[in-house]
mmCIF file of C-alpha atoms in Angstrom:
data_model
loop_
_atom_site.group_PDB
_atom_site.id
_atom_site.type_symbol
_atom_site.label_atom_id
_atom_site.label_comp_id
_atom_site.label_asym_id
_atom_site.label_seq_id
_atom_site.Cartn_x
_atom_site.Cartn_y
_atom_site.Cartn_z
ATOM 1 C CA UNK A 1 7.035 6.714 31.554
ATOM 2 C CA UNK A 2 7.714 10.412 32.408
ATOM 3 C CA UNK A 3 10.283 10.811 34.982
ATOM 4 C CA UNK A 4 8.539 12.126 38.002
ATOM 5 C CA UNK A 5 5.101 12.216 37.475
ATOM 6 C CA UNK A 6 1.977 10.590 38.938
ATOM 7 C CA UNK A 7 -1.300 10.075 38.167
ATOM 8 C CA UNK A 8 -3.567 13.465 39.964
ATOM 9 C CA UNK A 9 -6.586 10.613 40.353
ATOM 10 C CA UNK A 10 -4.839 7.448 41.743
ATOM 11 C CA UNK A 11 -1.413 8.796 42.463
ATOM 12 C CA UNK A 12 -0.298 5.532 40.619
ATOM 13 C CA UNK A 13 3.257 6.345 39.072
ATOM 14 C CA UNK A 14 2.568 4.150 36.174
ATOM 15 C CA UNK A 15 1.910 6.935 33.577
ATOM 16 C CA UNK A 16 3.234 6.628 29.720
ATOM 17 C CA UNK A 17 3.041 8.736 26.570
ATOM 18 C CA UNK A 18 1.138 7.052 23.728
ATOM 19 C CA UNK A 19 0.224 9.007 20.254
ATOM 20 C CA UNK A 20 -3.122 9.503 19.033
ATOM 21 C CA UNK A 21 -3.621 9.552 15.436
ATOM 22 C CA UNK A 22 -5.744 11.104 12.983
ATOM 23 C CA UNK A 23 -6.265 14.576 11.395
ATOM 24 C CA UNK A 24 -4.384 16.280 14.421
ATOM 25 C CA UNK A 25 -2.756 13.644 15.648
ATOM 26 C CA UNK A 26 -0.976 14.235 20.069
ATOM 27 C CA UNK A 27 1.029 12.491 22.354
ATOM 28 C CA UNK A 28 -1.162 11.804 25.707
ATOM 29 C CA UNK A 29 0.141 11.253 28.901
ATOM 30 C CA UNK A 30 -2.303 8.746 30.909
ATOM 31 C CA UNK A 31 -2.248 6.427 33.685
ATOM 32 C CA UNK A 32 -1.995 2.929 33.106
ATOM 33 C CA UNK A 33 -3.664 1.794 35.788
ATOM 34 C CA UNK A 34 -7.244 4.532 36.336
ATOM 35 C CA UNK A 35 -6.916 5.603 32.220
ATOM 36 C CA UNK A 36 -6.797 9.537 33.258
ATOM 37 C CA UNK A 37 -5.104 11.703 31.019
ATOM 38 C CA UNK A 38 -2.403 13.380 32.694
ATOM 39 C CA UNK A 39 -1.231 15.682 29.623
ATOM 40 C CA UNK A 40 -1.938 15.987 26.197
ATOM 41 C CA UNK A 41 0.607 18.030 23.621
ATOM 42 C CA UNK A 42 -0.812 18.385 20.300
ATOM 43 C CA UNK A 43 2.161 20.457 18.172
ATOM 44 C CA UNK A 44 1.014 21.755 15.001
ATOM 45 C CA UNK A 45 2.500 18.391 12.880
ATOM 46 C CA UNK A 46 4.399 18.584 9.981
ATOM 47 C CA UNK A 47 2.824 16.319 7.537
ATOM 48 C CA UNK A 48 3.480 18.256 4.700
ATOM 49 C CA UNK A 49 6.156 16.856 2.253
ATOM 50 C CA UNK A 50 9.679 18.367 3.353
ATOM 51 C CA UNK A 51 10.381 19.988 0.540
ATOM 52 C CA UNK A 52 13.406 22.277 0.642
ATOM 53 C CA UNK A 53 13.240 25.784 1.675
ATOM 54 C CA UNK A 54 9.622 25.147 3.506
ATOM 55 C CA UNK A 55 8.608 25.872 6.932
ATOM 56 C CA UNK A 56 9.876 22.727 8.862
ATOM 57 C CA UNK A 57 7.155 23.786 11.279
ATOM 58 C CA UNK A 58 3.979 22.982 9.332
ATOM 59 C CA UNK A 59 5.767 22.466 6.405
ATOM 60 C CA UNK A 60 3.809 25.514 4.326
ATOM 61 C CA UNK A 61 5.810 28.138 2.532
ATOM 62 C CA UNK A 62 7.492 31.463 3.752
ATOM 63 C CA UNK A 63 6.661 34.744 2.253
ATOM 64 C CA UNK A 64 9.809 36.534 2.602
ATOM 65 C CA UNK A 65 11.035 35.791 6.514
ATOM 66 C CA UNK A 66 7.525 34.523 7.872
ATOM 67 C CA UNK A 67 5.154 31.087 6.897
ATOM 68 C CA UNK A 68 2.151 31.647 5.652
ATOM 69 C CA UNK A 69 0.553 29.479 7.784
ATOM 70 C CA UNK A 70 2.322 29.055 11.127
ATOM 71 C CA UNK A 71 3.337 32.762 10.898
ATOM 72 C CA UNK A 72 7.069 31.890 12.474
ATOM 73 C CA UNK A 73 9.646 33.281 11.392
ATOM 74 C CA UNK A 74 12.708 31.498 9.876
ATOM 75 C CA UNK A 75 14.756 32.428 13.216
ATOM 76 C CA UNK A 76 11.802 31.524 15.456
ATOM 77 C CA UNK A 77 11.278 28.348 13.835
ATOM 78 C CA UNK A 78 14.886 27.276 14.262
ATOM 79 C CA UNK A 79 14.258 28.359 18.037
ATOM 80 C CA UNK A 80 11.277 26.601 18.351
ATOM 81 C CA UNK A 81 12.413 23.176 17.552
ATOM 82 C CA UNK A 82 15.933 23.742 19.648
ATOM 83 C CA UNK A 83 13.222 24.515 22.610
ATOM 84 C CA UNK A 84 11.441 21.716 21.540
ATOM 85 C CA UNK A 85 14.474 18.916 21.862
ATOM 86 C CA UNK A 86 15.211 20.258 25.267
ATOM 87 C CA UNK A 87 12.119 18.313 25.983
ATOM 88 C CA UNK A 88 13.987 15.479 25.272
ATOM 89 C CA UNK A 89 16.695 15.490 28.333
ATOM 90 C CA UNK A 90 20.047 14.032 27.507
ATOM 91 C CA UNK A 91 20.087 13.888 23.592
ATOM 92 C CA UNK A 92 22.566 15.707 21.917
ATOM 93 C CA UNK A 93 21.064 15.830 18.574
ATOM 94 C CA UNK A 94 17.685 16.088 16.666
ATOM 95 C CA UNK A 95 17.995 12.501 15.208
ATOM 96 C CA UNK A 96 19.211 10.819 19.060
ATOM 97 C CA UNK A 97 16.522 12.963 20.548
ATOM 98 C CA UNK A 98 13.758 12.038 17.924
ATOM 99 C CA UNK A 99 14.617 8.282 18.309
ATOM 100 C CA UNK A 100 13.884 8.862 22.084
ATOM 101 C CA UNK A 101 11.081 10.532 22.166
ATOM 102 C CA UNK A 102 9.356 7.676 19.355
ATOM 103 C CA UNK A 103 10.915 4.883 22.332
ATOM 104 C CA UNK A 104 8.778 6.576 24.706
ATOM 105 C CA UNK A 105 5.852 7.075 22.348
ATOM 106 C CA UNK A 106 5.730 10.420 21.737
ATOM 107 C CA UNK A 107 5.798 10.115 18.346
ATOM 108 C CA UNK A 108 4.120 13.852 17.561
ATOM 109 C CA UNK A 109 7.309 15.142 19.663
ATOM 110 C CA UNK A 110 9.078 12.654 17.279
ATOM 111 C CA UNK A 111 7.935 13.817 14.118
ATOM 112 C CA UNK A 112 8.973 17.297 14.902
ATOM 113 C CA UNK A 113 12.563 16.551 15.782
ATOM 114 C CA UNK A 114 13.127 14.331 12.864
ATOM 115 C CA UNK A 115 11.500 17.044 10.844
ATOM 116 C CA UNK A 116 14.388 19.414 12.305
ATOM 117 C CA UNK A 117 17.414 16.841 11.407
ATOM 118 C CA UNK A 118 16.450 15.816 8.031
ATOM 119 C CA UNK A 119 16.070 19.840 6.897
ATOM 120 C CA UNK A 120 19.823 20.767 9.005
ATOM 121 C CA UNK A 121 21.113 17.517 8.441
ATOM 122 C CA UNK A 122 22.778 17.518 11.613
ATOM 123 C CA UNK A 123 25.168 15.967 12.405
ATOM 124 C CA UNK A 124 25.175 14.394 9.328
ATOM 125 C CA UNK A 125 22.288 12.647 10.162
ATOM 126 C CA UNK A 126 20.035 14.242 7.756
ATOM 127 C CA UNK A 127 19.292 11.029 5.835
ATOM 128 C CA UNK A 128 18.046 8.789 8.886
ATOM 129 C CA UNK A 129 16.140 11.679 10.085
ATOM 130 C CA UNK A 130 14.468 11.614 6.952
ATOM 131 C CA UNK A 131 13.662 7.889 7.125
ATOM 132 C CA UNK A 132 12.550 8.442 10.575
ATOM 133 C CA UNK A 133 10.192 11.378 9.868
ATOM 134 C CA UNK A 134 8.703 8.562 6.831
ATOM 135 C CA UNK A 135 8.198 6.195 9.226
ATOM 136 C CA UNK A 136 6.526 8.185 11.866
ATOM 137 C CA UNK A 137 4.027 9.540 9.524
ATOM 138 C CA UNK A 138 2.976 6.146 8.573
ATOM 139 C CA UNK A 139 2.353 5.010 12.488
ATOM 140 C CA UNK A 140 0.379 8.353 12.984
ATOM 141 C CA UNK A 141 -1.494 7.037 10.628
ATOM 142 C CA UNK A 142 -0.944 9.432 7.581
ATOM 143 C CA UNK A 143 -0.140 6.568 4.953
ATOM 144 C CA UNK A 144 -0.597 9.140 2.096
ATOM 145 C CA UNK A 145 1.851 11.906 3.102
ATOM 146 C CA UNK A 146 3.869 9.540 3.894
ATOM 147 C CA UNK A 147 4.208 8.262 0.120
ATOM 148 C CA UNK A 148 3.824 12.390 -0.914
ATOM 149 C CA UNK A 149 7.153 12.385 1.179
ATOM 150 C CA UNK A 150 8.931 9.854 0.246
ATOM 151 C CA UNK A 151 8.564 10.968 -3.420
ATOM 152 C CA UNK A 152 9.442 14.236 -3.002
ATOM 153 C CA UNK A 153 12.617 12.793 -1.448
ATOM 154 C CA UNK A 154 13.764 11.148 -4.052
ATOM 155 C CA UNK A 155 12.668 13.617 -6.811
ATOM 156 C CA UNK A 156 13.698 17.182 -4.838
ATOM 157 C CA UNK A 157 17.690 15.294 -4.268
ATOM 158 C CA UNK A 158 19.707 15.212 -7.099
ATOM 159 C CA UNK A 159 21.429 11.749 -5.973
ATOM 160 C CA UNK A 160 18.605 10.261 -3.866
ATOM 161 C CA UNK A 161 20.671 7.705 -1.746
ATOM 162 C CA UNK A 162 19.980 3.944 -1.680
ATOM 163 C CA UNK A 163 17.860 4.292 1.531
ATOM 164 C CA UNK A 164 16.007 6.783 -0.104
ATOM 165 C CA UNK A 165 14.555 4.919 -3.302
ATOM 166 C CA UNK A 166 14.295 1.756 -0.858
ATOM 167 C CA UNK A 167 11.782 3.832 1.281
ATOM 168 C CA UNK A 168 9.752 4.983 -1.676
ATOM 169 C CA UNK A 169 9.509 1.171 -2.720
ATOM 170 C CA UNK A 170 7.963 0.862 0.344
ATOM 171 C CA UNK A 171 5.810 3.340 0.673
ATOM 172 C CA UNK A 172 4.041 2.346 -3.266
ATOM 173 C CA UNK A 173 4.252 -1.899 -2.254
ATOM 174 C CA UNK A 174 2.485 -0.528 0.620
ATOM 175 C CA UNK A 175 -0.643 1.371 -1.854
ATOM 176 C CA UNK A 176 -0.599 -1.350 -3.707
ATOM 177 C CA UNK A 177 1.636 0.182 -6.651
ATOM 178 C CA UNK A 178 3.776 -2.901 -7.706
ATOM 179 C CA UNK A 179 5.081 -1.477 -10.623
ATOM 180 C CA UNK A 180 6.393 1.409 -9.060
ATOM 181 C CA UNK A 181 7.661 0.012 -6.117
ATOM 182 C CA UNK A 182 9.858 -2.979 -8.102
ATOM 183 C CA UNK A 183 11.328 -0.102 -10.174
ATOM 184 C CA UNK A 184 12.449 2.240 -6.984
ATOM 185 C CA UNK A 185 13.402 -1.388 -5.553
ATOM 186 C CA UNK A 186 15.878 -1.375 -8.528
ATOM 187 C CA UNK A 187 17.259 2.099 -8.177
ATOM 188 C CA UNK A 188 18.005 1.290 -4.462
ATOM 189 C CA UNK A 189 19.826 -2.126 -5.534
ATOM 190 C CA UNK A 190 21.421 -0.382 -8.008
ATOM 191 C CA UNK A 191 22.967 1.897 -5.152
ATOM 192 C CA UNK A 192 23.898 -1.082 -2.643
ATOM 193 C CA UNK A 193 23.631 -4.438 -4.517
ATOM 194 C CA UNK A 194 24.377 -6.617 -1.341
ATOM 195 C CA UNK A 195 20.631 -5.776 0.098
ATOM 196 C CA UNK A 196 19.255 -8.950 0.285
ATOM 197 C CA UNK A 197 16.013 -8.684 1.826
ATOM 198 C CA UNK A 198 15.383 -6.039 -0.776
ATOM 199 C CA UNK A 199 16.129 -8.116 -3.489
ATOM 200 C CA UNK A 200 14.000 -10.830 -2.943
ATOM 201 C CA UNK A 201 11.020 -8.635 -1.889
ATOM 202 C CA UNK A 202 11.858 -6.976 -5.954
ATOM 203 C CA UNK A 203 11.975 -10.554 -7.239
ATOM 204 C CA UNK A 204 8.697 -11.630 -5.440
ATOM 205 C CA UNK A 205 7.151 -8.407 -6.803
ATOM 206 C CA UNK A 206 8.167 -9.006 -10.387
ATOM 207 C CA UNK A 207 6.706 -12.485 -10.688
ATOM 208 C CA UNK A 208 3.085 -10.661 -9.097
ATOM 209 C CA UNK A 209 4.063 -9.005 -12.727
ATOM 210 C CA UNK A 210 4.567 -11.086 -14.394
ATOM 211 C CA UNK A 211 7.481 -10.100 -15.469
ATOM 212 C CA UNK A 212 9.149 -14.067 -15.279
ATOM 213 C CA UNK A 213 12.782 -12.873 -16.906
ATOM 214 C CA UNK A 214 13.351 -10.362 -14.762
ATOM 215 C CA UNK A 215 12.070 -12.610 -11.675
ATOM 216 C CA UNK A 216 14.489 -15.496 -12.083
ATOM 217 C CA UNK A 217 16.904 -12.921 -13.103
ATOM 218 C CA UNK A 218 16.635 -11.350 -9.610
ATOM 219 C CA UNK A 219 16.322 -14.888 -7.816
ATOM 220 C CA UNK A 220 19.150 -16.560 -9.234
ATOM 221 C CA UNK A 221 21.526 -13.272 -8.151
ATOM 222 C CA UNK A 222 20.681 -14.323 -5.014
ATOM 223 C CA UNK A 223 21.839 -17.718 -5.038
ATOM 224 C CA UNK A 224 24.878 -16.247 -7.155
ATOM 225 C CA UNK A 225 25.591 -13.868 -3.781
ATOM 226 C CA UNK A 226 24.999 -16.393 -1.425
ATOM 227 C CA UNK A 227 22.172 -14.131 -0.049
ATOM 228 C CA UNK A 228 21.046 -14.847 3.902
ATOM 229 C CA UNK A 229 18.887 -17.840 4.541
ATOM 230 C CA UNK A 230 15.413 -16.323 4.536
ATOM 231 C CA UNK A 231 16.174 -14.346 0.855
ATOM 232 C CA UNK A 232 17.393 -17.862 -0.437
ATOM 233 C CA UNK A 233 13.994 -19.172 0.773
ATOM 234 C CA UNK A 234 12.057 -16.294 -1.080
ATOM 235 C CA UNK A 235 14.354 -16.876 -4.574
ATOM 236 C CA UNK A 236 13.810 -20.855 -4.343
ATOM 237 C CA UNK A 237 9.970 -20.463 -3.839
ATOM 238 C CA UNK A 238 9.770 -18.258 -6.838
ATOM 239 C CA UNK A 239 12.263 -20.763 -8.785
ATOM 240 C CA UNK A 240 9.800 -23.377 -7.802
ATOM 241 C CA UNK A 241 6.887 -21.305 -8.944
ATOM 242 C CA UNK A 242 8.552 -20.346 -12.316
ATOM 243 C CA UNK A 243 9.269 -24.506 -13.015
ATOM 244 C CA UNK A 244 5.693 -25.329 -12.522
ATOM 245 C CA UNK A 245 5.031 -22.845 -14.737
ATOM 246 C CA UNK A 246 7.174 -23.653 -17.578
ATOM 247 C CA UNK A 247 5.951 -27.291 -17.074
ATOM 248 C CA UNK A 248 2.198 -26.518 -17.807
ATOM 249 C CA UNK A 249 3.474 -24.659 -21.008
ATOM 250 C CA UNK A 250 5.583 -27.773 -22.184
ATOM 251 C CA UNK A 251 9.016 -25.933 -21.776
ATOM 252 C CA UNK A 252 10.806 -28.682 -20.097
ATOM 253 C CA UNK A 253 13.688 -26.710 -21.748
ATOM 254 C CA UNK A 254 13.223 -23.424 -19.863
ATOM 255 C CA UNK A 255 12.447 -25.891 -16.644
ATOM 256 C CA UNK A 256 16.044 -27.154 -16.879
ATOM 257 C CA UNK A 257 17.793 -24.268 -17.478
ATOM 258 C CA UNK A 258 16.273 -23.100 -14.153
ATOM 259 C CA UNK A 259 17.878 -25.835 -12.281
ATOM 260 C CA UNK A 260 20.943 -25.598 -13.927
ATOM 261 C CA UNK A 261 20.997 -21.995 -12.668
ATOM 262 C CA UNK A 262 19.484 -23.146 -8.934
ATOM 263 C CA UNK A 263 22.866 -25.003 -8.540
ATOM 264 C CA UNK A 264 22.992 -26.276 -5.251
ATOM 265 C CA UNK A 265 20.146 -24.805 -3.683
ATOM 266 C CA UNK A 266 18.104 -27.140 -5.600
ATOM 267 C CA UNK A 267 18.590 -29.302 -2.570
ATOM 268 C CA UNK A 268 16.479 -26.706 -0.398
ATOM 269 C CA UNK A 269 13.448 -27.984 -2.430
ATOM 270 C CA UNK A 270 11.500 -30.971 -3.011
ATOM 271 C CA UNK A 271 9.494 -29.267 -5.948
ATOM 272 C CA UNK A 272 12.601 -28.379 -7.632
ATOM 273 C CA UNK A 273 14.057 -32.404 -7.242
ATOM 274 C CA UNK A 274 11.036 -33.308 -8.381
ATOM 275 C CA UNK A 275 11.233 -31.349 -11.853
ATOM 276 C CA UNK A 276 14.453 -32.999 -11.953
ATOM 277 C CA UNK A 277 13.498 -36.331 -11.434
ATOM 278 C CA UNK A 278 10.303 -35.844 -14.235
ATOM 279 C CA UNK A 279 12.943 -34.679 -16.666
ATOM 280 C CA UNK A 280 15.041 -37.490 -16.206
ATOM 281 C CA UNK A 281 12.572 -39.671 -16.878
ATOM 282 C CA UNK A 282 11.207 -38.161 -19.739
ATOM 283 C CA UNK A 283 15.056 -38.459 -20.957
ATOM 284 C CA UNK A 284 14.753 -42.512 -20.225
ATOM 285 C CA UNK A 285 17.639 -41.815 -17.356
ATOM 286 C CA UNK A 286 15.454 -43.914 -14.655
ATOM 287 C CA UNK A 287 18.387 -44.258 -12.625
ATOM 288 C CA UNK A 288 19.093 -40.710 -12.277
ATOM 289 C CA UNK A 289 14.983 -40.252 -12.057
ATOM 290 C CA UNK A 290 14.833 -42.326 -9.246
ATOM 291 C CA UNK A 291 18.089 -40.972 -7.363
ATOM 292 C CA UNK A 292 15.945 -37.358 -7.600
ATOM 293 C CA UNK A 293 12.871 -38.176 -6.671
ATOM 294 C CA UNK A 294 14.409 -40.142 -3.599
ATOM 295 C CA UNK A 295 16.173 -37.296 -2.395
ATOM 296 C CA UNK A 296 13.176 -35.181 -3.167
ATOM 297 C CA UNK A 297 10.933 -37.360 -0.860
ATOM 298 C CA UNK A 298 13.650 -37.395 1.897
ATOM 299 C CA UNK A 299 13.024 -33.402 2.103
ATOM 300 C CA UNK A 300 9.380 -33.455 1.841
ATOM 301 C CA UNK A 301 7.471 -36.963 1.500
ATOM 302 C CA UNK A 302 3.937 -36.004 -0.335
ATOM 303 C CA UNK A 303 3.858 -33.770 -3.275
ATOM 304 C CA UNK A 304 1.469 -33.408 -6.042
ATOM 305 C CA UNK A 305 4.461 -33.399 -8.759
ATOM 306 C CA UNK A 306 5.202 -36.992 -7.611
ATOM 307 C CA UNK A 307 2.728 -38.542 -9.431
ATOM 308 C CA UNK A 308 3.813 -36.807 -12.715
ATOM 309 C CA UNK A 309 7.165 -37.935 -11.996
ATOM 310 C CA UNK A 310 5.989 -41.581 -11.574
ATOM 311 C CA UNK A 311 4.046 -41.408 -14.711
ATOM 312 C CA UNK A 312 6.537 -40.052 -16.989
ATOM 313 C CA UNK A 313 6.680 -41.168 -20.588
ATOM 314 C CA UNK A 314 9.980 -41.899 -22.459
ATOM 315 C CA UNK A 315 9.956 -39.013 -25.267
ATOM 316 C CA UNK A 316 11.950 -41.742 -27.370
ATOM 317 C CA UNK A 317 9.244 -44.704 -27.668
ATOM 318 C CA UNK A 318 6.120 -42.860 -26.972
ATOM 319 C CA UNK A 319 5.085 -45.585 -24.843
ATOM 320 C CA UNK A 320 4.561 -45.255 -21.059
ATOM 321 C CA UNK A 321 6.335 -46.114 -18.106
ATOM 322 C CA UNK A 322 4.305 -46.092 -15.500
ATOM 323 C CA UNK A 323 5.788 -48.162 -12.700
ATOM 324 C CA UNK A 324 9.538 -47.319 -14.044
ATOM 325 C CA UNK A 325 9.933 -47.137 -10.040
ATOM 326 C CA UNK A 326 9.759 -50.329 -9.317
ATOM 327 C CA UNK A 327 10.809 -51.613 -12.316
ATOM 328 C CA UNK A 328 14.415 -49.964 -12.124
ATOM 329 C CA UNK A 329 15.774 -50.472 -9.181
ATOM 330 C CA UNK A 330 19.547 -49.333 -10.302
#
């Protein structure tokens, strides 16, 4: 809500900025309760990629002193955005007064002011600014420029930071570029290792792939880092997917190797048990078959795998045991 004003229709005080977006996207001021617009600021928006040296205006080149498209000069343009977070009262830098003015949903005001940080790195906020200016272009609804961006960032910067590459992932997963995005997923883990979240949304996009080594690889790092709760969920769910796999192909061996490597989180998952249990049996360990498949049914009591576990042959006689359940009760 802007401090102070009121609606010229309905005198209602309950106006609010909200961003339009599009082509030419603006932040409106309009009353919440009649729908007039109150004000409407539509700053030329700079979509552009921020490459270095541009006009952090519009983001178009300069000729000498002046852009060739805004027509500011470099002095001007510096003025301009200064003038521009005194709209913003109380914030002492272009990133604080950027994250404002996005709380209160002017996000073109936003865009600008992150624009200004991540070029003067003020502050030393120059990275978040950039993040920030990412993210605003994708809620104005420029999904493209915001991928053109975050790949000039990390190919204008000799040492694109961790943040950096991670937002690039993003920004491909997002077009549908899974390839691409696992890969800058990797250069941002190979920054800052402990990102969790990050690493599970890598190993979840590897196994879309395909690419099964480099999958279990990634999932079983997790469990070796004793990742948070929800990234343990994603790397058990792609364990479990990578078992049922290897069982259709007749690799019990690779199956087992998996759980060996699952450790204790194989107790997370019924499915996982299970594959235990069925290899037990195929082994002629009923005992340890049925331990498995109990504990597997205590964390989830129907699964399709059960059945396979009940009918499990003994590799050594070729004959089969269905019914070992009841049959061995130790």
């Amino acid at each position: 809500m802007a401090s102070g004003a009121a609606c010229p229709k309905c005198n209602s005080n309950r106006v609010a900025w909200s961003s339009t977006k599009g082509h030419v996207p603006a932040d409106v001021l309009s009353c919440q309760d009649c729908q007039t617009v109150v004000e409407t600021e539509d700053w030329v928006s700079p979509v552009a990629p921020l490459y270095p040296g541009r006009c952090v205006n519009c983001g178009a080149r300069f000729d000498v002193d002046k852009c060739v498209n805004c027509e500011l000069t470099r002095k001007e343009v510096v003025q301009v955005h200064f003038e521009l977070r005194g709209l913003v009262p109380g914030q002492a830098t272009f990133h604080d007064a950027a994250k404002e003015a996005a709380r209160i949903g002017r996000r073109v005001l936003a865009l600008k002011l992150a624009t200004a940080g991540a070029a003067s790195n003020e502050a030393g906020r120059g990275v978040q600014c950039r993040a920030m200016r990412i993210w605003l272009l994708q809620a104005l609804g420029h999904t493209d420029d915001a991928l053109l961006d975050a790949r000039a960032w990390v190919e204008t910067t000799p040492d694109p930071p961790g943040l950096a590459w991670a937002i690039y992932g993003q920004q491909l997963q997002q077009s549908d570029n899974k390839g691409g995005a696992s890969d800058a997923y990797g250069n941002a883990l190979r920054k800052d290792e402990a990102q969790h979240a990050l690493r599970a949304k890598r190993a979840r996009l590897l196994l879309d792939l395909r690419r099964e080594g480099q999958a279990c690889d990634e999932a079983v790092r997790l469990i070796e880092m004793k990742a948070d709760d929800a990234s343990l969920t994603v790397a058990v769910t792609i364990l479990e997917e990578l078992c049922d796999a290897h069982e259709k192909r007749y690799r019990d061996d690779e199956v087992g190797r998996m759980l060996d490597l699952t450790g204790d989180q194989i107790e997370r998952s019924a499915r996982l048990m299970a594959h235990r249990a069925r290899i037990f049996g195929a082994q002629g360990d009923y005992a340890q078959a049925k331990k498995w498949l109990k504990k597997a049914q205590t964390v989830l009591a129907d699964l399709d795998i059960y059945a396979r576990v009940l009918t499990t042959d003994s590799e050594d006689s070729g004959t089969e045991r269905k019914g070992w359940w009841w049959g061995n009760s130790s």
